mmCIF file of C-alpha atoms and ligand atoms in Angstrom:
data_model
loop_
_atom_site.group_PDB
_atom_site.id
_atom_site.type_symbol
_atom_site.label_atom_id
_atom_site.label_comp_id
_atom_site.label_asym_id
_atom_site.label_seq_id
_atom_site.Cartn_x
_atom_site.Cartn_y
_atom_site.Cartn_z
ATOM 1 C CA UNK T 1249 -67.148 38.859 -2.138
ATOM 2 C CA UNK T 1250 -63.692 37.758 -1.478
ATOM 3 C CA UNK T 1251 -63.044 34.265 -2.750
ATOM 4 C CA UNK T 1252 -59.272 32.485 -3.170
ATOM 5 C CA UNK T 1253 -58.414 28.905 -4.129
ATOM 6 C CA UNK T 1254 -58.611 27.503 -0.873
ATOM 7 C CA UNK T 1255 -62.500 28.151 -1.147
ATOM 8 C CA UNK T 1256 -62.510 26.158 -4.458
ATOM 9 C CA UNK T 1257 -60.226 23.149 -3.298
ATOM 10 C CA UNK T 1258 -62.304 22.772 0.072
ATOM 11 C CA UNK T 1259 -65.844 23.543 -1.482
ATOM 12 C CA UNK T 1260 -66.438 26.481 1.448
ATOM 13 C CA UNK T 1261 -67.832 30.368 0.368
ATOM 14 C CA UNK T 1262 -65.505 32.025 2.731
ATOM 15 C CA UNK T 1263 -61.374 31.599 2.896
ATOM 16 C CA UNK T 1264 -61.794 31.726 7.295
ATOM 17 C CA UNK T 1265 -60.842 28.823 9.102
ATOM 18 C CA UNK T 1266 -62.042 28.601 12.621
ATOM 19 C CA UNK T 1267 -58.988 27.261 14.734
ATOM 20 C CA UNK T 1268 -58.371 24.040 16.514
ATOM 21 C CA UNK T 1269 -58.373 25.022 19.903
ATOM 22 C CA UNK T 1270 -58.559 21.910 22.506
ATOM 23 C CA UNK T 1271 -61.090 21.278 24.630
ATOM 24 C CA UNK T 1272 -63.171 24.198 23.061
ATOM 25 C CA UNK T 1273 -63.558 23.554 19.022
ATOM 26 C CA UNK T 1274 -66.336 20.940 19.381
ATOM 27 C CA UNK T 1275 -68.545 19.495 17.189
ATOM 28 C CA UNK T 1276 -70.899 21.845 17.865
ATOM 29 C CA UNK T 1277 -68.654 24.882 17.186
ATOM 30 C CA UNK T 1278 -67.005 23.444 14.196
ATOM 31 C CA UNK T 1279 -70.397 22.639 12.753
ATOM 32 C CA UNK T 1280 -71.390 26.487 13.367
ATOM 33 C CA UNK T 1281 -69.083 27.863 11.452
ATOM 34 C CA UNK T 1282 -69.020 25.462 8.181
ATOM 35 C CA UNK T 1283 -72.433 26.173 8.336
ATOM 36 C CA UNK T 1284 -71.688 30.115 7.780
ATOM 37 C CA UNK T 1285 -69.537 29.020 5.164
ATOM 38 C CA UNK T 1286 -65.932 28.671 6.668
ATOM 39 C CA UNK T 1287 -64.264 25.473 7.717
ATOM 40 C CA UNK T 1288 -65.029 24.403 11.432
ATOM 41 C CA UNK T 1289 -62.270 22.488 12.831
ATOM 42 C CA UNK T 1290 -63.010 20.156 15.748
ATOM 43 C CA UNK T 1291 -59.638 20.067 18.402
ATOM 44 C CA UNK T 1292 -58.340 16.636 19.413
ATOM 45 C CA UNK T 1293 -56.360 17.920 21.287
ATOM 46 C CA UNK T 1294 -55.697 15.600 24.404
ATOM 47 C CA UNK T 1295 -58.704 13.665 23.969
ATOM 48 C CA UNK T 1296 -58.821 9.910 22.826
ATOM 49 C CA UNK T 1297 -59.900 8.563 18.861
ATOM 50 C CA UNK T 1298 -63.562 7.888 20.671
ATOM 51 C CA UNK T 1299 -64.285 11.627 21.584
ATOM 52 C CA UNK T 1300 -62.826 12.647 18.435
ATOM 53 C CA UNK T 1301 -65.519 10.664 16.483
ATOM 54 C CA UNK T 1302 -68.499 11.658 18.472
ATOM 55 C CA UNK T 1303 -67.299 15.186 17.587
ATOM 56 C CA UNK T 1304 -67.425 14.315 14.476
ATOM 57 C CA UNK T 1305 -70.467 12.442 14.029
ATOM 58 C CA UNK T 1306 -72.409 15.124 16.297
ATOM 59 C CA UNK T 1307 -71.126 17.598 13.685
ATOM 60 C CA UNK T 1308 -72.298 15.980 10.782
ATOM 61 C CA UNK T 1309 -75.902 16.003 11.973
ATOM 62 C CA UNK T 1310 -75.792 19.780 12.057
ATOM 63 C CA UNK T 1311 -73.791 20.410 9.153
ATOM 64 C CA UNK T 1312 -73.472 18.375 5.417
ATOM 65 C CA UNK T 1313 -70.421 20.944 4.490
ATOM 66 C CA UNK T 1314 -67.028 19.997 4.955
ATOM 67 C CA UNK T 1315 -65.444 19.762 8.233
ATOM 68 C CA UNK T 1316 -61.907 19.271 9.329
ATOM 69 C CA UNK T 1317 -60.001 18.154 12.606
ATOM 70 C CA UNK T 1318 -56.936 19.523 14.208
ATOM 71 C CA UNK T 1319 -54.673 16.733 15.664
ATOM 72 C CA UNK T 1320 -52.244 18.440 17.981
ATOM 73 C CA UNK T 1321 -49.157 15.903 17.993
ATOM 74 C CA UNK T 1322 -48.149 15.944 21.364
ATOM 75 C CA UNK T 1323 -50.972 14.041 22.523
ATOM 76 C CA UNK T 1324 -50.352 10.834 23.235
ATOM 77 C CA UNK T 1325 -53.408 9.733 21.029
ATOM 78 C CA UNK T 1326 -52.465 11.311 18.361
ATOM 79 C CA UNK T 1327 -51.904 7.399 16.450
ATOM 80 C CA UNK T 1328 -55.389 6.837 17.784
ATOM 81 C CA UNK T 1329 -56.953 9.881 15.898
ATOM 82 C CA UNK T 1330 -55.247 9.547 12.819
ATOM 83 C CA UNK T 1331 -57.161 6.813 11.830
ATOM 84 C CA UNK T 1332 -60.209 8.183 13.490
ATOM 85 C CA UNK T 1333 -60.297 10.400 10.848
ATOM 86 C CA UNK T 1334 -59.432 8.645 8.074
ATOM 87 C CA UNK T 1335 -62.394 5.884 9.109
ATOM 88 C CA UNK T 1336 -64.697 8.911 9.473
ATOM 89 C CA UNK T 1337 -64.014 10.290 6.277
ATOM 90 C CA UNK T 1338 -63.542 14.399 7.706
ATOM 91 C CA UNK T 1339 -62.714 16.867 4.534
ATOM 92 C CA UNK T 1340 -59.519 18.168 6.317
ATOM 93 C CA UNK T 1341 -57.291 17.798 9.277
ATOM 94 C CA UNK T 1342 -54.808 19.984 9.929
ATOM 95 C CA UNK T 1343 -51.879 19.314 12.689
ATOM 96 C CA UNK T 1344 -50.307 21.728 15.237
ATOM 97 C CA UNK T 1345 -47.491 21.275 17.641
ATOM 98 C CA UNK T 1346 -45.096 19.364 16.138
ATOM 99 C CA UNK T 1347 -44.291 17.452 12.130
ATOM 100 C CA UNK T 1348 -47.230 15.134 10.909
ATOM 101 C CA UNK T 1349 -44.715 13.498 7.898
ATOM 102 C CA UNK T 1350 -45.840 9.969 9.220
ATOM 103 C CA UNK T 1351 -49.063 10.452 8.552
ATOM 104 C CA UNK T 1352 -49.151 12.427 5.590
ATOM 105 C CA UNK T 1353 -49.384 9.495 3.123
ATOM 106 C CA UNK T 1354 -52.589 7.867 4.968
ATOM 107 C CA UNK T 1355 -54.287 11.062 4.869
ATOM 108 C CA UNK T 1356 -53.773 12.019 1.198
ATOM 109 C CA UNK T 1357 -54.568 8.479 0.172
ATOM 110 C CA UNK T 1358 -57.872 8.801 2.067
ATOM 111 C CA UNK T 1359 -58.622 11.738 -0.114
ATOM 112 C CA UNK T 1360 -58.178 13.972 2.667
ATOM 113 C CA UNK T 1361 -56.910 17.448 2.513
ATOM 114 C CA UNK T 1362 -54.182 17.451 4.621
ATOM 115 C CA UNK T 1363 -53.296 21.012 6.114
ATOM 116 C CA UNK T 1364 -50.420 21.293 8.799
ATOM 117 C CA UNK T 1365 -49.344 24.500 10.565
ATOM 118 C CA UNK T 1366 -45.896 25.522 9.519
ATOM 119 C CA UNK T 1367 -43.937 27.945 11.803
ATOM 120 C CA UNK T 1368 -41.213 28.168 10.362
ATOM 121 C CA UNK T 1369 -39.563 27.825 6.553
ATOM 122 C CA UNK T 1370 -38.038 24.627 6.836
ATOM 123 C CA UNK T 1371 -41.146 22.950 7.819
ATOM 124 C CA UNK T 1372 -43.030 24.473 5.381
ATOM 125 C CA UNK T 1373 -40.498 23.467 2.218
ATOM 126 C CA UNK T 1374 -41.016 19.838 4.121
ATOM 127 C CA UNK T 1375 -44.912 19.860 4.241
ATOM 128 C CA UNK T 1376 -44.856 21.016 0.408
ATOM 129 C CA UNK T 1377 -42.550 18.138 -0.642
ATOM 130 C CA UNK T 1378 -45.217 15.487 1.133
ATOM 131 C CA UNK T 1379 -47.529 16.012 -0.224
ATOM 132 C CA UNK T 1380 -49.917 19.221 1.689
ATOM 133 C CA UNK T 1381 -52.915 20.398 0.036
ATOM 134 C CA UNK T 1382 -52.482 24.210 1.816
ATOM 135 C CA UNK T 1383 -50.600 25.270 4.647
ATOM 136 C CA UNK T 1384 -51.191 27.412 7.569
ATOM 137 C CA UNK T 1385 -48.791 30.044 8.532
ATOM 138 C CA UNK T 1386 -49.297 30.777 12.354
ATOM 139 C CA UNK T 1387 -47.639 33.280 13.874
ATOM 140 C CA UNK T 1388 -46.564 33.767 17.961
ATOM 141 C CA UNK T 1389 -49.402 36.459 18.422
ATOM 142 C CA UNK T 1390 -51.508 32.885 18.482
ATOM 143 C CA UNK T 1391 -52.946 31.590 21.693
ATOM 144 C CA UNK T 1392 -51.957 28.506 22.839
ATOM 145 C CA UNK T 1393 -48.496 26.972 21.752
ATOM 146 C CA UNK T 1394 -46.398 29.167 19.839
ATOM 147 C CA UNK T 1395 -43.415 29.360 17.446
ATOM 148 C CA UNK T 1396 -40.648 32.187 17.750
ATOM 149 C CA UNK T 1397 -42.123 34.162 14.279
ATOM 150 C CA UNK T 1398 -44.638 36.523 14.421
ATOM 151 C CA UNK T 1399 -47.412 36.559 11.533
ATOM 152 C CA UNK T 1400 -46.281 40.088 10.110
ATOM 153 C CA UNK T 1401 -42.782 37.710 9.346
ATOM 154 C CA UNK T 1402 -43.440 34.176 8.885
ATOM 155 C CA UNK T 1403 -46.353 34.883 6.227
ATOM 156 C CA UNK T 1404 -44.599 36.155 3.392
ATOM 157 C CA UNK T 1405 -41.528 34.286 3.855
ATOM 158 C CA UNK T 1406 -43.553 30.899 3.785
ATOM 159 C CA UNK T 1407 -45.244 32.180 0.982
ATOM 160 C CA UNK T 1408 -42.241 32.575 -0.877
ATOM 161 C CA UNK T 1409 -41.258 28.880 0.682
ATOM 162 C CA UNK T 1410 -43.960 26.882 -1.068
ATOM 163 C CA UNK T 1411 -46.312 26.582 -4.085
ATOM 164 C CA UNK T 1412 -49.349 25.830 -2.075
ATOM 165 C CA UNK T 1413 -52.039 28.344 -1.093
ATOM 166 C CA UNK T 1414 -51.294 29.554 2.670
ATOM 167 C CA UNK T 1415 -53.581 30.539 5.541
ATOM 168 C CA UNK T 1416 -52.230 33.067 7.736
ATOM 169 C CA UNK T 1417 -53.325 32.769 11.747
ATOM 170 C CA UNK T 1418 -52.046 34.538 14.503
ATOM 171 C CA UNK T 1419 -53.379 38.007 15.686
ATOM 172 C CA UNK T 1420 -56.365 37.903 13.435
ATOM 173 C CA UNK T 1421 -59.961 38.786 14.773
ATOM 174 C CA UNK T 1422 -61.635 40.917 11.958
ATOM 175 C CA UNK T 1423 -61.653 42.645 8.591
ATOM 176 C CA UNK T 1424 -57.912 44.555 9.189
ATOM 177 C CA UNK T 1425 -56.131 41.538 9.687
ATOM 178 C CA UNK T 1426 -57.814 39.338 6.793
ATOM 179 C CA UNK T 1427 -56.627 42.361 4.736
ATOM 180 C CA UNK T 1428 -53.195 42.692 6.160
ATOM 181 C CA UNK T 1429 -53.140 38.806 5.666
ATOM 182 C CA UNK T 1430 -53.917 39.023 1.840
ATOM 183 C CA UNK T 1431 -51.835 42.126 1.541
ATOM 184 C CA UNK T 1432 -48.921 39.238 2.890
ATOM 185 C CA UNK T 1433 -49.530 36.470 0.188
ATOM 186 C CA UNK T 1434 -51.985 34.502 2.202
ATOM 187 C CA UNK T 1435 -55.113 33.402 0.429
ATOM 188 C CA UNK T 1436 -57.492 32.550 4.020
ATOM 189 C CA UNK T 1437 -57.311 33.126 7.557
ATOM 190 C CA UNK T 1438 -57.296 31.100 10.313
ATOM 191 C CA UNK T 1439 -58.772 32.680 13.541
ATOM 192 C CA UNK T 1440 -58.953 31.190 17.324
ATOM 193 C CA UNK T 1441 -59.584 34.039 19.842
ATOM 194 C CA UNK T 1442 -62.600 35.398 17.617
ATOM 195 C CA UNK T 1443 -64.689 32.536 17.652
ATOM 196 C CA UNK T 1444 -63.923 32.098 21.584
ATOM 197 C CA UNK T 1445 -67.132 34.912 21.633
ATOM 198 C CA UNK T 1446 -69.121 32.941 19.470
ATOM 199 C CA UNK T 1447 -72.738 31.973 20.963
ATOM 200 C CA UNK T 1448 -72.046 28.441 19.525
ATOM 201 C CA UNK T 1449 -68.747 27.749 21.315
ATOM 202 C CA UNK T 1450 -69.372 26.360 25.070
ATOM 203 C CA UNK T 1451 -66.409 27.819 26.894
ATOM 204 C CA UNK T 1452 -67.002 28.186 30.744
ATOM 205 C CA UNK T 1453 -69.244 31.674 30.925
ATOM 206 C CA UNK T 1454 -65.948 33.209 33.005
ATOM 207 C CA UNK T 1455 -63.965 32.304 29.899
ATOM 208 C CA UNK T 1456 -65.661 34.517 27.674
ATOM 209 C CA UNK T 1457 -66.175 37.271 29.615
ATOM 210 C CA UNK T 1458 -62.413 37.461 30.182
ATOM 211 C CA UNK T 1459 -61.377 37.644 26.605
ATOM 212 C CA UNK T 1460 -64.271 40.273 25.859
ATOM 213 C CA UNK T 1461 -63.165 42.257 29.161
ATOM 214 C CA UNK T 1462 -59.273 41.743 27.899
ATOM 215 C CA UNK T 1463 -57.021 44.702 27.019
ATOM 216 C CA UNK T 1464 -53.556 45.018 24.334
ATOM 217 C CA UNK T 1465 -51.587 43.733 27.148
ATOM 218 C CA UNK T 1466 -53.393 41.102 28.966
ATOM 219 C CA UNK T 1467 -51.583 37.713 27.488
ATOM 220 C CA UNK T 1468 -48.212 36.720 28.434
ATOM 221 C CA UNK T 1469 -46.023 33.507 27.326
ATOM 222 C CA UNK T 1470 -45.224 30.283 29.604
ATOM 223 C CA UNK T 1471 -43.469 27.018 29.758
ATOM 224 C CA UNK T 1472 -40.479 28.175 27.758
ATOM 225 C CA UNK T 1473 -38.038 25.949 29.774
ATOM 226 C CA UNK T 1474 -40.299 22.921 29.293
ATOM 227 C CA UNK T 1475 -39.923 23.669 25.362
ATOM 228 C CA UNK T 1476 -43.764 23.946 24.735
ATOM 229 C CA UNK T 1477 -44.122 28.290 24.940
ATOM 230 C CA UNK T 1478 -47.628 28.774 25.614
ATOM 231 C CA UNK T 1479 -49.666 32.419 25.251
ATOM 232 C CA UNK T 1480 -52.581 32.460 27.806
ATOM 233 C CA UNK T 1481 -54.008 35.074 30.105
ATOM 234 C CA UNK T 1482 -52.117 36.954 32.357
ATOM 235 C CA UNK T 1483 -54.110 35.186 35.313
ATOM 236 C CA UNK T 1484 -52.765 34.400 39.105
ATOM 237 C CA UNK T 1485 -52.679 30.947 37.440
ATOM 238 C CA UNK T 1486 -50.598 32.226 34.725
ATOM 239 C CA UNK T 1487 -48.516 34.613 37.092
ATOM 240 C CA UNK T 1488 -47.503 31.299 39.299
ATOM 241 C CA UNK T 1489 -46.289 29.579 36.748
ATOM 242 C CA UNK T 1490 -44.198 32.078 35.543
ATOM 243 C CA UNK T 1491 -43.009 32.974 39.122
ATOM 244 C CA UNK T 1492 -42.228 28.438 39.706
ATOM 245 C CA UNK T 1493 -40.478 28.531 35.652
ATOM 246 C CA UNK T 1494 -38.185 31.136 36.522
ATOM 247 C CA UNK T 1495 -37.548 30.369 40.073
ATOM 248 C CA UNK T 1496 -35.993 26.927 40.011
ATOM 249 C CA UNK T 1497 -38.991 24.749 40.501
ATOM 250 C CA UNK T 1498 -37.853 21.146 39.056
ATOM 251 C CA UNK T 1499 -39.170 19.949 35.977
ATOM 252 C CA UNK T 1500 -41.769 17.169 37.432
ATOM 253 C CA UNK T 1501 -43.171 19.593 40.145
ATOM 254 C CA UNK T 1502 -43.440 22.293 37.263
ATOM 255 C CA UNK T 1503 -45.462 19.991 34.962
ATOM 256 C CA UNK T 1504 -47.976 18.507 37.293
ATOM 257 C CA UNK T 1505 -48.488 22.540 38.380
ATOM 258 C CA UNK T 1506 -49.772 22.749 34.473
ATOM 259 C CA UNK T 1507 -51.690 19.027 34.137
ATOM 260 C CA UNK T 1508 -54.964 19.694 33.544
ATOM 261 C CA UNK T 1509 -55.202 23.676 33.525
ATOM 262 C CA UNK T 1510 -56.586 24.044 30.621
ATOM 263 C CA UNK T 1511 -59.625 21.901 30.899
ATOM 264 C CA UNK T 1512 -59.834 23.799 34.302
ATOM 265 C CA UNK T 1513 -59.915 27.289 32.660
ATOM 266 C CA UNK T 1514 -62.500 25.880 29.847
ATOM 267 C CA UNK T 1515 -65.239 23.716 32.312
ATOM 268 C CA UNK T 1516 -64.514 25.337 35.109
ATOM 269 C CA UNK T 1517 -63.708 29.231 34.536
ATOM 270 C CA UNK T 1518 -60.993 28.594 37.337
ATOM 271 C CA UNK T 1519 -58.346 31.458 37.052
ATOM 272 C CA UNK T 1520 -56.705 30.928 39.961
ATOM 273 C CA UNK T 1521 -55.832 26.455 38.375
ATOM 274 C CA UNK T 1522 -56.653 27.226 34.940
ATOM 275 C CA UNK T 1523 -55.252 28.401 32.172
ATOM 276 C CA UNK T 1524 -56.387 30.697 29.917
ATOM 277 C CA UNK T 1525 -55.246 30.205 26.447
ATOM 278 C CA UNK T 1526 -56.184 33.453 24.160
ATOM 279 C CA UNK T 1527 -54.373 35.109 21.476
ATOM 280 C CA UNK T 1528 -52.841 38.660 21.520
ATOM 281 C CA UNK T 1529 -55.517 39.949 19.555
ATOM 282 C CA UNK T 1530 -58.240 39.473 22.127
ATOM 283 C CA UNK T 1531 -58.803 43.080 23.186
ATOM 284 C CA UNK T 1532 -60.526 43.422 19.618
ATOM 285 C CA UNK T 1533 -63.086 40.946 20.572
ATOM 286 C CA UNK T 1534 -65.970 42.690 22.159
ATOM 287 C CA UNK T 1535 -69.102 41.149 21.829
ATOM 288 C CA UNK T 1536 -70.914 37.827 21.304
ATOM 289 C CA UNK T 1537 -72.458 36.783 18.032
ATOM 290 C CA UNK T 1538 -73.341 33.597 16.312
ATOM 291 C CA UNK T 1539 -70.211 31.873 14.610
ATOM 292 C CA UNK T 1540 -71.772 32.365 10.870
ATOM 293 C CA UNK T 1541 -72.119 36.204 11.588
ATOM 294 C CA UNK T 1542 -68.398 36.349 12.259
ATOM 295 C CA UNK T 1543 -67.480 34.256 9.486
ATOM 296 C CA UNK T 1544 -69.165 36.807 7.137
ATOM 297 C CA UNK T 1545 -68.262 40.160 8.932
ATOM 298 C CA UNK T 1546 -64.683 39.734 9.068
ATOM 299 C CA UNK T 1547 -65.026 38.867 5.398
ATOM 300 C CA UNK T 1548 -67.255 41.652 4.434
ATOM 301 C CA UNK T 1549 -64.946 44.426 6.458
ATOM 302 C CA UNK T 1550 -62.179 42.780 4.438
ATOM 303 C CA UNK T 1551 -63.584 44.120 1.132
ATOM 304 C CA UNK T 1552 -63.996 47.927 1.278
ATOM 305 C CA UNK T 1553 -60.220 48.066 3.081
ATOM 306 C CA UNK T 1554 -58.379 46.030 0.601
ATOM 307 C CA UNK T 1555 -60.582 48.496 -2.570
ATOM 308 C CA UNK T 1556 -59.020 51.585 -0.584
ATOM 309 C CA UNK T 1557 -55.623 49.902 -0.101
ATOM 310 C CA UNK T 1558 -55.336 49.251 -4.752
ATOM 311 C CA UNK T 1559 -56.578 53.037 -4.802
ATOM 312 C CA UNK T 1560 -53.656 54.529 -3.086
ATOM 313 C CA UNK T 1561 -51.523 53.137 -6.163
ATOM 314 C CA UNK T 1562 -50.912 55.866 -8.419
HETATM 315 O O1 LIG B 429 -50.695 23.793 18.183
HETATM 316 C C1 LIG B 429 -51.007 24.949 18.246
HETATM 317 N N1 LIG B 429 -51.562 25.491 19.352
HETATM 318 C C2 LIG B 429 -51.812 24.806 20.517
HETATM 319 S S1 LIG B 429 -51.513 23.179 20.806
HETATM 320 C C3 LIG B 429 -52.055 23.317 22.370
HETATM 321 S S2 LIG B 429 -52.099 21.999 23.492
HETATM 322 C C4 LIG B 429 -50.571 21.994 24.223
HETATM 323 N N2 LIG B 429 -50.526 21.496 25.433
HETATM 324 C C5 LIG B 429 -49.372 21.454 26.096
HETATM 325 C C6 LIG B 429 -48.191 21.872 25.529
HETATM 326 C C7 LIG B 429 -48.208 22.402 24.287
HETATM 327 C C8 LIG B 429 -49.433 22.459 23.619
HETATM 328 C C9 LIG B 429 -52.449 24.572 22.609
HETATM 329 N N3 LIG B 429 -52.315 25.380 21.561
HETATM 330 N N4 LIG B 429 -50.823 25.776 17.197
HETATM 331 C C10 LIG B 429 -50.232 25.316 15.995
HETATM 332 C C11 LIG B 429 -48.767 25.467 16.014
HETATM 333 N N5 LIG B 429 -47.945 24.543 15.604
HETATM 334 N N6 LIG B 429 -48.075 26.536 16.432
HETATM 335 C C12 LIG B 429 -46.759 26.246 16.251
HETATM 336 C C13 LIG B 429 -46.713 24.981 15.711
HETATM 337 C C14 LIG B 429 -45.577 24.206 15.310
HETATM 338 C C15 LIG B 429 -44.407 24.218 16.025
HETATM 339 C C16 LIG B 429 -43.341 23.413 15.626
HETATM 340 C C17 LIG B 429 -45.697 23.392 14.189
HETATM 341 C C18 LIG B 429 -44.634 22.592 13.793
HETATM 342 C C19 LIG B 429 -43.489 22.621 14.523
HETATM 343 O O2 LIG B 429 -42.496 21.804 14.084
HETATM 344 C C20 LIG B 429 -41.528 21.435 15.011
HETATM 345 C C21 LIG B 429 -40.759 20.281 14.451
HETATM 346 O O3 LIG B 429 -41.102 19.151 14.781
HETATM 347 O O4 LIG B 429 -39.849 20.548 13.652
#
C-alpha cells in the first residue's frame, strides 16, 4: 500500500485526488470517490454559493470522509463560494485558474486545508509563503484551462520550489503515471479525465463515450488570444473556434461563440455547440468502473512498477 503525508494531513487511505472539473465533479461524484478512499472534489466552477452548498450537503449524506471544493477564480462567484465553504465547514478547497492570496487567510483560519494549483514556480514560492497546506502541480497535458509547463517539467521544479507536499495532475489516468509522479517528487495525484468514465459521474452518455472512443491525438488547445488556453476535444465545435481565433473574429463575437459550451458538451452531449474538455491522457481510458475501483487500481498498479523501478539500482 502506497501511503504519503498528504494521506495523513487529510485523513484519506489513498494519495488520488479526483479533479475539480465544472459542471461534472458533483456531489455525487466527489462523494464516490472519498468514499473509495481519495479526496472527491466538488467543481464550482461557474455556478453560484447556493449550488455549491447543495453539492455539498448532498455529498455529506453519502459520504462522512473528507471532502473538498475546487473554486475556479474566474467565476464571477467566486466571493460568493468562498464563504460557502467556510460556513459549510468542507475539509479542503483547492483553487484553479488564477491566485487565491485573498482568501487564503479565511480559509486557514476556518481550519481548512487550503490547496491551490500552482503552474508555475513563482506561484508556488507565493502559495508556500501564505500559508498552503499542499500544493498541486498541474501540468498543460490537463483538460480544461492550462498553463504553458507540462507535468514531466513543472513537478520537480515546484518540488524543489516549496516545503509542502505536492500533487502532481496533468496526463495521469493509471498506475504509470502515479509512478512517474512519485518518481518526480510528488507525494499524490490529482486525476480529471479518469474519473470522466466513472459510473458515479453524470456526464451526458455522448460525453463518455467520446473520451473512451478517444485516441493519442484527439485533444487540441483553444482560446489562446482570449488568454484563458483551454484543452478540449478536437470536435467541429472545437475546430470552429479555432478556425474564428485565428481568423480575425473580434473579441465579443469570439466569446459569446464559447458562452455556455461547456454545459452544452456536459447536459447535452452537443459536439457540434459544446465543448469537450478532456485531458491528453484520455486514449488510456477505456472502460467504465465505479469511482472507488479506480481510486484503488491506479494505486495498486502503482506498487509493483515503482518495486521494479528501486531494483534496477545496482
Ligand atoms: O482551472 C483549471 N482548469 C479549468 S478551469 C475551467 S473553467 C474556465 N472557463 C473559461 C475559461 C477558463 C477556464 C476549466 N478547466 N485547472 C487548474 C489550473 N490553474 N491550471 C492552471 C492554473 C493556473 C494558472 C495561472 C493557476 C494559477 C495561475 O496563476 C496566474 C496568476 O494569477 O498569476
Amino acid at each position: 500500500m502506497i501511503r504519503s503525508a498528504i494521506c495523513e494531513m487529510l485523513g484519506i487511505d489513498y494519495p488520488v485526488f479526483q479533479g475539480g472539473m465544472a459542471w461534472i465533479a458533483d456531489g455525487k461524484l466527489a462523494a464516490a470517490v472519498s468514499n473509495g478512499g481519495g479526496l472527491g472534489i466538488i467543481a464550482a466552477g461557474n455556478a453560484p454559493g447556493d449550488y455549491v452548498r447543495e453539492q455539498i450537503r448532498a455529498a455529506r449524506k453519502i459520504t462522512g470522509k473528507p471532502i473538498g471544493v475546487n473554486i475556479m477564480l474566474l467565476s464571477p462567484f467566486a466571493d460568493e463560494v468562498a464563504k460557502v465553504v467556510t460556513e459549510e465547514k468542507v475539509e479542503v478547497v483547492t483553487t484553479g485558474a488564477g491566485n487565491p492570496s485573498k482568501y487564503i487567510r479565511e480559509w486557514t483560519a476556518a481550519g481548512i486545508k487550503v490547496i491551490p494549483v500552482v503552474a508555475s514556480v513563482a506561484m508556488a514560492k507565493l502559495m508556500t509563503r501564505l500559508g498552503a497546506s499542499a500544493l498541486i502541480a498541474e501540468g498543460g497535458e490537463s483538460g480544461g484551462h492550462v498553463g504553458e509547463l507540462t507535468t514531466m517539467v513543472l513537478v520537480p521544479q515546484v518540488c524543489d520550489a516549496t516545503t509542502l507536499p505536492v500533487i502532481a495532475a496533468g496526463g495521469i489516468a493509471d498506475g504509470r503515471g502515479v509512478a512517474a509522479a512519485f518518481m518526480l517528487g510528488a507525494q499524490g495525484v490529482q486525476m480529471g479525465t479518469r474519473f470522466l468514465s466513472a459510473y458515479e459521474c453524470s456526464v451526458h452518455p455522448a460525453y463518455k463515450e467520446k473520451i473512451l472512443k478517444a485516441t493519442d491525438l484527439c485533444t487540441m488547445v483553444t482560446g489562446k488570444r482570449l488568454g484563458h488556453p483551454v484543452r478540449s476535444l478536437r470536435t467541429p465545435f472545437a475546430r470552429n473556434y479555432a478556425r474564428a481565433e485565428y481568423g480575425g473574429m473580434p473579441d465579443d463575437e469570439l466569446e459569446a461563440l464559447g458562452a455556455g459550451a461547456l454545459r452544452r458538451a456536459v447536459q447535452e452531449g452537443d459536439s457540434e455547440k459544446g465543448c469537450f474538455l478532456s485531458g491528453q491522457i484520455a486514449a488510456i481510458v477505456r472502460k467504465e468502473q465505479p469511482a472507488a475501483e479506480i481510486v484503488k487500481e491506479v494505486m495498486e498498479e502503482a506498487e509493483p512498477i515503482l518495486r521494479r523501478a528501486s531494483q534496477w539500482v545496482k
